[in-house]
Amino acid sequence: MAIGAVVNALWDLRAKRAGQPLWALLADLSPEELVELVDFRYLTDAITPDEALELFRAAEPHRATRRARLEAQGYPAYTTTPGWLGYDDEKLARLCREAVDEGFEQIKLKVGGDLDEDVRRMGIARATVGPDIRIAVDANQRWDVDEAVTWIERLSPFDLAWVEEPTSPDDVLGHAEIARRIAPIPVATGEHMANRVIAKQLIQAGSMSVLQIDATRVAGVNENLAILLLAAKHGVRVCPHAGGVGLCEAVQHLSMFDAVALTGDLDTRCIEFVDHLHEHFVTPVDVHGGRYWPPTAPGAGTEMLADSLDTYAFPDGPAWVVVDTETVPDAVRVA
């Protein structure tokens, strides 16, 4: 994550210097330039540089059409807002209605606290949104394998869009066993995976059918490009995690790049949306009508307002640090 912070910051700077939003900058690179960005070490049993180049070249003639579609239609979003544990029944139903009224075609509920309570809450949500709105559930790593299967069997009558993080995010084989036993209900995971190698294993083991990349959890844009390639080659849909401060702003660029320059998929994929704290960003995400709308401002969207940084610095005082580069050893000096 520390490496990712630096890599993402450098991409933000490059996009600003180019006067482009990050998604467009990436989508304008040649297939050869894109392949050069990816470290294929430990991946070649799952995807090779030549295979990656073929994927990018196959998409290249369609970039203009795909970009026009993205700009005209936006990118599908789903919302986690209605589903937090602890809401009373009235609030759950109200937030579900509001999500549908706002154009979202999928919502997500947190589960895993109490089975009977989860069944009751799912009943309220399904009755409120009707049969045509997808409902996913997120267990946030609560269960062991057998417990997960039992819990999901009880929730399955509600037509689950997916079951997210049913067990430890590090348990590749546990996820695979759950996925096998609850099929055809999809398993979604990946927001806590540490690197592209874990992504490869999740895909190879059949541990999930929805891969949830995170813009900051791995080593930045470059490693996420590797993960997008792995998913594209093996037919796994990517629906990113965005349940954190600034993650909506950041991860939209990766999905939109994929929509233009890799898979072109705007029909089976969606990006999570959580409606909080966007007011602290210079270019806050634009989500309306149940869609993410492509940012046009230069950069990666992750620059926070100076006042917010100063106000909320921890423990106290300004968030800015001035380094005297004359006193920093050459080995660690950053220009």
Coordinates of C-alpha atoms in Angstrom, one line a residue, residues 171-180 197-209 234 236:
D171 CA -8.1 -17.9 2.2
V172 CA -8.0 -18.6 -1.5
L173 CA -9.0 -22.2 -1.1
G174 CA -11.7 -21.4 1.4
H175 CA -13.3 -19.0 -1.1
A176 CA -13.0 -21.7 -3.8
E177 CA -14.8 -24.2 -1.6
I178 CA -17.6 -21.8 -0.8
A179 CA -17.9 -20.8 -4.5
R180 CA -18.2 -24.5 -5.5
V197 CA -0.2 -12.9 -7.3
I198 CA -3.1 -13.4 -5.0
A199 CA -5.4 -12.1 -7.8
K200 CA -3.9 -14.8 -10.0
Q201 CA -4.6 -17.5 -7.4
L202 CA -8.1 -16.4 -6.8
I203 CA -8.8 -16.6 -10.5
Q204 CA -7.0 -19.9 -11.1
A205 CA -8.7 -21.6 -8.1
G206 CA -12.2 -20.5 -9.1
S207 CA -12.5 -18.7 -5.8
M208 CA -14.8 -16.0 -7.2
S209 CA -16.6 -14.8 -10.2
H234 CA -9.9 -15.4 -17.8
V236 CA -13.8 -12.7 -14.7

